mmCIF file of C-alpha atoms in Angstrom:
data_model
loop_
_atom_site.group_PDB
_atom_site.id
_atom_site.type_symbol
_atom_site.label_atom_id
_atom_site.label_comp_id
_atom_site.label_asym_id
_atom_site.label_seq_id
_atom_site.Cartn_x
_atom_site.Cartn_y
_atom_site.Cartn_z
ATOM 1 C CA UNK A 1390 112.676 74.269 -1.317
ATOM 2 C CA UNK A 1391 114.283 72.395 -4.189
ATOM 3 C CA UNK A 1392 114.416 69.187 -2.165
ATOM 4 C CA UNK A 1393 110.699 69.388 -1.470
ATOM 5 C CA UNK A 1394 109.939 70.006 -5.138
ATOM 6 C CA UNK A 1395 112.098 67.060 -6.146
ATOM 7 C CA UNK A 1396 110.356 64.746 -3.717
ATOM 8 C CA UNK A 1397 106.979 65.923 -4.969
ATOM 9 C CA UNK A 1398 107.982 65.274 -8.583
ATOM 10 C CA UNK A 1399 109.206 61.805 -7.633
ATOM 11 C CA UNK A 1400 105.865 60.967 -6.036
ATOM 12 C CA UNK A 1401 103.915 62.324 -8.997
ATOM 13 C CA UNK A 1402 106.156 60.432 -11.407
ATOM 14 C CA UNK A 1403 105.338 57.131 -9.733
ATOM 15 C CA UNK A 1404 101.633 57.781 -9.200
ATOM 16 C CA UNK A 1405 98.509 57.048 -11.171
ATOM 17 C CA UNK A 1406 97.715 60.454 -12.631
ATOM 18 C CA UNK A 1407 94.084 59.863 -13.575
ATOM 19 C CA UNK A 1408 91.139 60.477 -11.274
ATOM 20 C CA UNK A 1409 90.207 57.577 -9.025
ATOM 21 C CA UNK A 1410 86.736 57.314 -10.545
ATOM 22 C CA UNK A 1411 88.256 56.977 -14.022
ATOM 23 C CA UNK A 1412 90.782 54.380 -12.884
ATOM 24 C CA UNK A 1413 88.080 52.337 -11.159
ATOM 25 C CA UNK A 1414 85.633 52.821 -14.022
ATOM 26 C CA UNK A 1415 88.124 51.638 -16.639
ATOM 27 C CA UNK A 1416 88.840 48.540 -14.576
ATOM 28 C CA UNK A 1417 85.111 47.865 -14.205
ATOM 29 C CA UNK A 1418 84.740 48.098 -17.979
ATOM 30 C CA UNK A 1419 87.584 45.638 -18.537
ATOM 31 C CA UNK A 1420 86.022 43.289 -15.995
ATOM 32 C CA UNK A 1421 82.711 43.629 -17.857
ATOM 33 C CA UNK A 1422 84.432 42.448 -21.041
ATOM 34 C CA UNK A 1423 85.755 39.425 -19.143
ATOM 35 C CA UNK A 1424 82.324 38.710 -17.664
ATOM 36 C CA UNK A 1425 80.739 38.837 -21.123
ATOM 37 C CA UNK A 1426 83.335 36.395 -22.447
ATOM 38 C CA UNK A 1427 82.753 34.130 -19.449
ATOM 39 C CA UNK A 1428 79.014 34.094 -20.219
ATOM 40 C CA UNK A 1429 79.723 33.374 -23.876
ATOM 41 C CA UNK A 1430 81.756 30.313 -22.920
ATOM 42 C CA UNK A 1431 79.130 29.170 -20.397
ATOM 43 C CA UNK A 1432 76.404 29.366 -23.058
ATOM 44 C CA UNK A 1433 78.291 27.603 -25.851
ATOM 45 C CA UNK A 1434 76.101 24.506 -25.657
ATOM 46 C CA UNK A 1435 72.932 26.541 -26.180
ATOM 47 C CA UNK A 1436 74.359 28.848 -28.857
ATOM 48 C CA UNK A 1437 76.038 25.954 -30.700
ATOM 49 C CA UNK A 1438 73.641 23.021 -30.212
ATOM 50 C CA UNK A 1439 73.668 19.652 -31.902
ATOM 51 C CA UNK A 1440 77.052 18.265 -30.900
ATOM 52 C CA UNK A 1441 77.498 14.891 -29.268
ATOM 53 C CA UNK A 1442 80.219 16.208 -26.975
ATOM 54 C CA UNK A 1443 81.742 19.511 -25.918
ATOM 55 C CA UNK A 1444 85.351 19.556 -24.805
ATOM 56 C CA UNK A 1445 86.602 22.585 -22.907
ATOM 57 C CA UNK A 1446 90.184 23.799 -22.736
ATOM 58 C CA UNK A 1447 89.615 27.015 -20.842
ATOM 59 C CA UNK A 1448 92.096 29.283 -19.077
ATOM 60 C CA UNK A 1449 90.874 31.298 -16.118
ATOM 61 C CA UNK A 1450 89.595 34.773 -16.876
ATOM 62 C CA UNK A 1451 90.778 37.601 -14.687
ATOM 63 C CA UNK A 1452 93.377 40.284 -14.290
ATOM 64 C CA UNK A 1453 95.248 42.186 -11.627
ATOM 65 C CA UNK A 1454 93.671 45.669 -11.605
ATOM 66 C CA UNK A 1455 96.978 47.258 -10.601
ATOM 67 C CA UNK A 1456 98.577 45.772 -13.716
ATOM 68 C CA UNK A 1457 95.861 47.292 -15.874
ATOM 69 C CA UNK A 1458 96.030 50.715 -14.215
ATOM 70 C CA UNK A 1459 99.836 50.704 -14.396
ATOM 71 C CA UNK A 1460 99.736 49.818 -18.081
ATOM 72 C CA UNK A 1461 97.182 52.488 -18.970
ATOM 73 C CA UNK A 1462 99.115 55.125 -17.035
ATOM 74 C CA UNK A 1463 102.463 54.157 -18.575
ATOM 75 C CA UNK A 1464 100.936 54.095 -22.053
ATOM 76 C CA UNK A 1465 98.608 57.106 -21.901
ATOM 77 C CA UNK A 1466 99.906 59.017 -18.834
ATOM 78 C CA UNK A 1467 96.457 60.456 -18.116
ATOM 79 C CA UNK A 1468 93.164 58.917 -19.173
ATOM 80 C CA UNK A 1469 89.448 59.124 -18.586
ATOM 81 C CA UNK A 1470 87.000 56.270 -18.550
ATOM 82 C CA UNK A 1471 85.484 57.483 -21.800
ATOM 83 C CA UNK A 1472 88.633 57.980 -23.855
ATOM 84 C CA UNK A 1473 90.266 54.691 -22.868
ATOM 85 C CA UNK A 1474 87.586 52.366 -24.269
ATOM 86 C CA UNK A 1475 89.417 51.708 -27.534
ATOM 87 C CA UNK A 1476 92.622 50.804 -25.726
ATOM 88 C CA UNK A 1477 90.716 48.477 -23.385
ATOM 89 C CA UNK A 1478 89.086 46.659 -26.283
ATOM 90 C CA UNK A 1479 92.386 46.376 -28.161
ATOM 91 C CA UNK A 1480 94.164 45.035 -25.087
ATOM 92 C CA UNK A 1481 91.353 42.594 -24.341
ATOM 93 C CA UNK A 1482 91.403 41.147 -27.849
ATOM 94 C CA UNK A 1483 95.112 40.436 -27.535
ATOM 95 C CA UNK A 1484 94.905 38.989 -24.027
ATOM 96 C CA UNK A 1485 92.061 36.579 -24.759
ATOM 97 C CA UNK A 1486 91.380 34.327 -27.715
ATOM 98 C CA UNK A 1487 88.312 32.098 -27.994
ATOM 99 C CA UNK A 1488 88.319 29.470 -30.727
ATOM 100 C CA UNK A 1489 85.720 26.841 -31.579
ATOM 101 C CA UNK A 1490 86.897 23.821 -33.557
ATOM 102 C CA UNK A 1491 84.693 21.032 -34.843
ATOM 103 C CA UNK A 1492 86.007 17.481 -34.883
ATOM 104 C CA UNK A 1493 84.181 14.588 -36.530
ATOM 105 C CA UNK A 1494 85.074 11.066 -35.447
ATOM 106 C CA UNK A 1495 83.955 7.882 -37.145
ATOM 107 C CA UNK A 1496 82.741 5.568 -34.435
ATOM 108 C CA UNK A 1497 81.092 2.170 -34.440
ATOM 109 C CA UNK A 1498 78.173 0.806 -32.527
ATOM 110 C CA UNK A 1499 76.756 -2.684 -32.327
ATOM 111 C CA UNK A 1500 73.211 -3.035 -33.638
ATOM 112 C CA UNK A 1501 70.962 -6.071 -33.399
ATOM 113 C CA UNK A 1502 69.069 -6.918 -36.548
ATOM 114 C CA UNK A 1503 66.530 -9.525 -37.518
ATOM 115 C CA UNK A 1504 66.920 -11.875 -40.462
ATOM 116 C CA UNK A 1505 64.904 -14.755 -41.873
ATOM 117 C CA UNK A 1506 65.933 -18.184 -43.056
ATOM 118 C CA UNK A 1507 63.882 -20.480 -45.246
ATOM 119 C CA UNK A 1508 64.161 -24.251 -45.276
ATOM 120 C CA UNK A 1509 62.326 -26.935 -47.253
ATOM 121 C CA UNK A 1510 61.529 -30.395 -45.905
ATOM 122 C CA UNK A 1511 62.976 -32.814 -48.476
ATOM 123 C CA UNK A 1512 60.308 -35.409 -47.802
ATOM 124 C CA UNK A 1513 57.160 -33.282 -47.723
ATOM 125 C CA UNK A 1514 58.339 -30.321 -49.706
ATOM 126 C CA UNK A 1515 56.961 -28.035 -47.025
ATOM 127 C CA UNK A 1516 58.711 -24.696 -46.720
ATOM 128 C CA UNK A 1517 59.200 -23.008 -43.350
ATOM 129 C CA UNK A 1518 60.531 -19.555 -42.543
ATOM 130 C CA UNK A 1519 62.252 -18.671 -39.278
ATOM 131 C CA UNK A 1520 63.413 -15.365 -37.854
ATOM 132 C CA UNK A 1521 66.767 -14.964 -36.159
ATOM 133 C CA UNK A 1522 68.784 -12.101 -34.657
ATOM 134 C CA UNK A 1523 72.332 -11.123 -35.482
ATOM 135 C CA UNK A 1524 74.690 -8.277 -34.607
ATOM 136 C CA UNK A 1525 76.479 -5.896 -36.949
ATOM 137 C CA UNK A 1526 79.000 -3.083 -36.444
ATOM 138 C CA UNK A 1527 77.602 0.136 -37.891
ATOM 139 C CA UNK A 1528 79.718 3.213 -38.571
ATOM 140 C CA UNK A 1529 78.387 6.637 -37.580
ATOM 141 C CA UNK A 1530 79.702 10.180 -37.240
ATOM 142 C CA UNK A 1531 80.326 11.572 -33.749
ATOM 143 C CA UNK A 1532 80.532 15.369 -33.565
ATOM 144 C CA UNK A 1533 82.770 17.093 -31.013
ATOM 145 C CA UNK A 1534 83.111 20.830 -30.461
ATOM 146 C CA UNK A 1535 86.416 21.896 -28.917
ATOM 147 C CA UNK A 1536 86.068 25.138 -26.969
ATOM 148 C CA UNK A 1537 89.447 26.709 -26.314
ATOM 149 C CA UNK A 1538 89.915 29.940 -24.379
ATOM 150 C CA UNK A 1539 93.475 31.200 -24.104
ATOM 151 C CA UNK A 1540 94.473 33.869 -21.606
ATOM 152 C CA UNK A 1541 97.899 35.211 -22.538
ATOM 153 C CA UNK A 1542 97.874 37.181 -19.236
ATOM 154 C CA UNK A 1543 98.312 40.916 -18.901
ATOM 155 C CA UNK A 1544 102.046 40.900 -18.038
ATOM 156 C CA UNK A 1545 102.835 39.004 -21.239
ATOM 157 C CA UNK A 1546 100.613 41.254 -23.340
ATOM 158 C CA UNK A 1547 101.655 44.648 -22.004
ATOM 159 C CA UNK A 1548 105.351 43.878 -22.460
ATOM 160 C CA UNK A 1549 104.855 43.934 -26.227
ATOM 161 C CA UNK A 1550 102.801 47.146 -26.181
ATOM 162 C CA UNK A 1551 105.179 49.417 -24.277
ATOM 163 C CA UNK A 1552 108.481 50.930 -25.330
ATOM 164 C CA UNK A 1553 111.537 50.827 -23.070
ATOM 165 C CA UNK A 1554 110.739 53.984 -21.108
ATOM 166 C CA UNK A 1555 107.067 53.085 -20.753
ATOM 167 C CA UNK A 1556 108.031 49.622 -19.501
ATOM 168 C CA UNK A 1557 110.284 51.143 -16.822
ATOM 169 C CA UNK A 1558 107.437 53.388 -15.695
ATOM 170 C CA UNK A 1559 105.024 50.444 -15.728
ATOM 171 C CA UNK A 1560 107.316 48.407 -13.462
ATOM 172 C CA UNK A 1561 107.621 51.249 -10.935
ATOM 173 C CA UNK A 1562 103.902 52.024 -10.974
ATOM 174 C CA UNK A 1563 103.060 48.369 -10.431
ATOM 175 C CA UNK A 1564 105.529 47.967 -7.587
ATOM 176 C CA UNK A 1565 104.180 51.050 -5.797
ATOM 177 C CA UNK A 1566 100.565 50.456 -6.852
ATOM 178 C CA UNK A 1567 100.623 53.969 -8.268
ATOM 179 C CA UNK A 1568 100.830 55.297 -4.698
ATOM 180 C CA UNK A 1569 97.138 54.418 -4.464
ATOM 181 C CA UNK A 1570 97.039 51.040 -2.709
ATOM 182 C CA UNK A 1571 93.585 51.857 -1.356
ATOM 183 C CA UNK A 1572 91.944 51.485 -4.770
ATOM 184 C CA UNK A 1573 91.640 47.713 -4.539
ATOM 185 C CA UNK A 1574 92.610 47.024 -0.965
ATOM 186 C CA UNK A 1575 90.079 44.184 -0.754
ATOM 187 C CA UNK A 1576 91.557 42.164 -3.593
ATOM 188 C CA UNK A 1577 93.660 39.127 -2.805
ATOM 189 C CA UNK A 1578 97.278 40.098 -3.258
ATOM 190 C CA UNK A 1579 99.063 37.604 -1.092
ATOM 191 C CA UNK A 1580 98.829 39.668 2.090
ATOM 192 C CA UNK A 1581 97.063 37.346 4.497
ATOM 193 C CA UNK A 1582 98.035 39.125 7.670
ATOM 194 C CA UNK A 1583 100.389 36.432 8.878
ATOM 195 C CA UNK A 1584 104.132 36.021 9.220
ATOM 196 C CA UNK A 1585 104.524 33.281 6.635
ATOM 197 C CA UNK A 1586 107.701 31.216 6.462
ATOM 198 C CA UNK A 1587 107.667 31.649 2.680
ATOM 199 C CA UNK A 1588 110.161 29.132 1.303
ATOM 200 C CA UNK A 1589 111.794 28.575 4.709
ATOM 201 C CA UNK A 1590 109.594 25.731 5.848
ATOM 202 C CA UNK A 1591 110.226 22.025 6.287
ATOM 203 C CA UNK A 1592 107.337 19.626 5.798
ATOM 204 C CA UNK A 1593 106.910 17.286 8.815
ATOM 205 C CA UNK A 1594 108.704 13.998 8.295
ATOM 206 C CA UNK A 1595 105.642 11.827 8.905
ATOM 207 C CA UNK A 1596 103.916 13.358 5.874
ATOM 208 C CA UNK A 1597 106.802 12.261 3.652
ATOM 209 C CA UNK A 1598 106.022 8.566 4.112
ATOM 210 C CA UNK A 1599 103.503 8.844 1.258
ATOM 211 C CA UNK A 1600 105.296 8.605 -2.137
ATOM 212 C CA UNK A 1601 102.489 10.480 -3.910
ATOM 213 C CA UNK A 1602 102.761 13.382 -1.488
ATOM 214 C CA UNK A 1603 106.544 13.442 -1.871
ATOM 215 C CA UNK A 1604 106.139 13.682 -5.655
ATOM 216 C CA UNK A 1605 103.611 16.480 -5.201
ATOM 217 C CA UNK A 1606 105.785 18.563 -2.880
ATOM 218 C CA UNK A 1607 108.929 17.958 -4.926
ATOM 219 C CA UNK A 1608 107.188 19.473 -7.940
ATOM 220 C CA UNK A 1609 105.541 22.293 -5.984
ATOM 221 C CA UNK A 1610 108.766 23.434 -4.317
ATOM 222 C CA UNK A 1611 110.409 24.002 -7.709
ATOM 223 C CA UNK A 1612 108.335 27.163 -8.015
ATOM 224 C CA UNK A 1613 108.744 28.715 -4.570
ATOM 225 C CA UNK A 1614 109.231 32.444 -5.049
ATOM 226 C CA UNK A 1615 107.505 32.608 -8.439
ATOM 227 C CA UNK A 1616 105.205 35.671 -8.619
ATOM 228 C CA UNK A 1617 101.424 35.557 -8.762
ATOM 229 C CA UNK A 1618 100.212 36.259 -12.314
ATOM 230 C CA UNK A 1619 96.502 36.377 -13.086
ATOM 231 C CA UNK A 1620 95.719 33.647 -15.616
ATOM 232 C CA UNK A 1621 99.235 32.180 -15.397
ATOM 233 C CA UNK A 1622 99.422 28.412 -15.743
ATOM 234 C CA UNK A 1623 103.032 27.419 -16.486
ATOM 235 C CA UNK A 1624 106.585 28.216 -15.364
ATOM 236 C CA UNK A 1625 106.956 30.331 -18.506
ATOM 237 C CA UNK A 1626 104.179 32.730 -17.511
ATOM 238 C CA UNK A 1627 104.308 32.015 -13.779
ATOM 239 C CA UNK A 1628 101.043 31.049 -12.102
ATOM 240 C CA UNK A 1629 97.824 32.045 -10.475
ATOM 241 C CA UNK A 1630 96.465 29.868 -7.676
ATOM 242 C CA UNK A 1631 94.565 27.343 -9.782
ATOM 243 C CA UNK A 1632 97.173 27.315 -12.543
ATOM 244 C CA UNK A 1633 99.791 26.378 -9.943
ATOM 245 C CA UNK A 1634 97.689 23.548 -8.493
ATOM 246 C CA UNK A 1635 96.800 22.161 -11.939
ATOM 247 C CA UNK A 1636 100.436 22.229 -13.030
ATOM 248 C CA UNK A 1637 101.763 20.609 -9.842
ATOM 249 C CA UNK A 1638 99.243 17.777 -9.723
ATOM 250 C CA UNK A 1639 99.640 16.993 -13.424
ATOM 251 C CA UNK A 1640 103.424 17.246 -13.687
ATOM 252 C CA UNK A 1641 104.057 15.378 -10.451
ATOM 253 C CA UNK A 1642 102.132 12.455 -11.911
ATOM 254 C CA UNK A 1643 99.802 12.357 -8.920
ATOM 255 C CA UNK A 1644 96.626 13.355 -10.764
ATOM 256 C CA UNK A 1645 95.965 14.574 -14.301
ATOM 257 C CA UNK A 1646 94.327 17.959 -13.809
ATOM 258 C CA UNK A 1647 93.694 20.009 -16.972
ATOM 259 C CA UNK A 1648 93.728 23.786 -16.531
ATOM 260 C CA UNK A 1649 90.626 25.085 -14.800
ATOM 261 C CA UNK A 1650 89.566 27.544 -12.113
ATOM 262 C CA UNK A 1651 89.627 27.065 -8.342
ATOM 263 C CA UNK A 1652 85.893 26.392 -8.471
ATOM 264 C CA UNK A 1653 86.445 23.991 -11.377
ATOM 265 C CA UNK A 1654 88.945 22.061 -9.257
ATOM 266 C CA UNK A 1655 86.488 21.957 -6.347
ATOM 267 C CA UNK A 1656 83.835 20.434 -8.627
ATOM 268 C CA UNK A 1657 86.146 17.427 -9.137
ATOM 269 C CA UNK A 1658 86.680 16.870 -5.414
ATOM 270 C CA UNK A 1659 84.871 15.224 -2.567
ATOM 271 C CA UNK A 1660 84.637 17.613 0.368
ATOM 272 C CA UNK A 1661 86.670 16.644 3.411
ATOM 273 C CA UNK A 1662 86.263 17.878 6.980
ATOM 274 C CA UNK A 1663 89.068 19.701 8.758
ATOM 275 C CA UNK A 1664 89.442 16.734 11.100
ATOM 276 C CA UNK A 1665 89.939 14.310 8.196
ATOM 277 C CA UNK A 1666 92.209 16.509 6.065
ATOM 278 C CA UNK A 1667 95.595 15.012 5.267
ATOM 279 C CA UNK A 1668 98.733 16.143 3.411
ATOM 280 C CA UNK A 1669 98.112 16.291 -0.324
ATOM 281 C CA UNK A 1670 94.491 17.366 0.029
ATOM 282 C CA UNK A 1671 93.390 20.701 -1.358
ATOM 283 C CA UNK A 1672 92.134 23.618 0.683
ATOM 284 C CA UNK A 1673 89.643 26.060 -0.816
ATOM 285 C CA UNK A 1674 88.743 29.614 0.116
ATOM 286 C CA UNK A 1675 85.936 31.948 -0.892
ATOM 287 C CA UNK A 1676 85.540 35.704 -1.136
ATOM 288 C CA UNK A 1677 89.230 36.497 -1.649
ATOM 289 C CA UNK A 1678 88.026 38.485 -4.633
ATOM 290 C CA UNK A 1679 84.677 39.104 -6.278
ATOM 291 C CA UNK A 1680 83.674 35.753 -7.748
ATOM 292 C CA UNK A 1681 81.192 33.040 -6.849
ATOM 293 C CA UNK A 1682 82.202 29.736 -5.292
ATOM 294 C CA UNK A 1683 85.814 28.912 -4.551
ATOM 295 C CA UNK A 1684 88.084 31.857 -5.322
ATOM 296 C CA UNK A 1685 91.438 30.497 -4.110
ATOM 297 C CA UNK A 1686 93.032 27.071 -3.688
ATOM 298 C CA UNK A 1687 96.180 25.734 -2.059
ATOM 299 C CA UNK A 1688 97.792 22.363 -1.380
ATOM 300 C CA UNK A 1689 97.569 21.280 2.249
ATOM 301 C CA UNK A 1690 100.843 19.920 3.632
ATOM 302 C CA UNK A 1691 99.684 19.136 7.166
ATOM 303 C CA UNK A 1692 100.315 20.792 10.513
ATOM 304 C CA UNK A 1693 98.077 23.758 9.632
ATOM 305 C CA UNK A 1694 100.194 24.744 6.623
ATOM 306 C CA UNK A 1695 99.693 24.953 2.873
ATOM 307 C CA UNK A 1696 101.793 25.714 -0.179
ATOM 308 C CA UNK A 1697 99.970 28.033 -2.545
ATOM 309 C CA UNK A 1698 100.367 30.699 -5.167
ATOM 310 C CA UNK A 1699 100.155 33.805 -3.052
ATOM 311 C CA UNK A 1700 102.423 36.580 -4.133
ATOM 312 C CA UNK A 1701 104.832 34.879 -4.456
ATOM 313 C CA UNK A 1702 104.374 31.092 -4.303
ATOM 314 C CA UNK A 1703 105.120 30.178 -0.704
ATOM 315 C CA UNK A 1704 104.252 28.172 2.358
ATOM 316 C CA UNK A 1705 101.615 29.798 4.551
ATOM 317 C CA UNK A 1706 99.687 29.074 7.720
ATOM 318 C CA UNK A 1707 95.993 28.412 7.160
ATOM 319 C CA UNK A 1708 95.244 29.494 10.727
ATOM 320 C CA UNK A 1709 95.649 33.246 10.280
ATOM 321 C CA UNK A 1710 92.539 35.356 10.708
ATOM 322 C CA UNK A 1711 92.555 36.127 6.971
ATOM 323 C CA UNK A 1712 92.457 32.516 5.803
ATOM 324 C CA UNK A 1713 90.060 31.430 8.537
ATOM 325 C CA UNK A 1714 87.703 34.221 7.512
ATOM 326 C CA UNK A 1715 87.730 33.015 3.901
ATOM 327 C CA UNK A 1716 87.912 29.252 4.527
ATOM 328 C CA UNK A 1717 85.480 27.207 2.438
ATOM 329 C CA UNK A 1718 86.416 23.520 2.620
ATOM 330 C CA UNK A 1719 89.068 20.877 2.178
ATOM 331 C CA UNK A 1720 88.803 18.692 -0.908
ATOM 332 C CA UNK A 1721 90.140 15.381 -2.190
ATOM 333 C CA UNK A 1722 89.979 14.185 -5.774
ATOM 334 C CA UNK A 1723 87.216 11.702 -6.450
#
């Protein structure tokens, strides 16, 4: 009798206590805030016209819904969609920061101008005027708008908003998915249905004849086992899929790739067929979560394998039914 009660209390203590519709609704509302911010960034050039150039330094928007639900439960214990709106807004404003900074450069352009010269014939006294062209360097102001969107990521933000006991509860809830793994069972969480080698994989020797690929893999393997963190883009925060790829390509010296989304990376690539794919190319997937275009990216290492930021960062076969179902294309930087 007492044993059964204790087990029941243990389950309740590690479960999301709110109704499913409230948990899902709160997450939808947080996603709506992210979507609105995404639209704001996309429309910057129409809402702030008149600049010669727009430079974007934009982190990926997104969150792990289990992290949000675990935080809200640890913080509030029980919540409804209606009474959690203030907490969602407060959390959102800490997680994301959009700043617009104007920069004015003095630049120079070459302009062709027309002048006249007058000469007098010493014998006849006749005066003639001739036109000629000459070039001058003219200074002008060049206006740049820097658009910077920072995503501090939910794990970094919630750590500062929970006390010690709440943080312990948060960690347990997140690990167990609040005993409600069915809530977002379609979201990409690293479970691709295969028996991945994880970090126990050796890249085929023939691929290592390319120095650029060696540099790429040497950098990538430093982070094997790092967890997947939505919006993460450095070893300090850990990574999401695109943050991992951007970091590895840039810090290996193979290709300078400023932080962008999986779809943003694809836009910089030429598409490559499966038959022509080679180690060091990128492989893109779609539909791993609800977004348009490429939703996930990994680094192809040959022999049907990739290294990617799953959960955790690991080697994985691209030939499982999961990845084949979501396959979009291979890509190579232009």
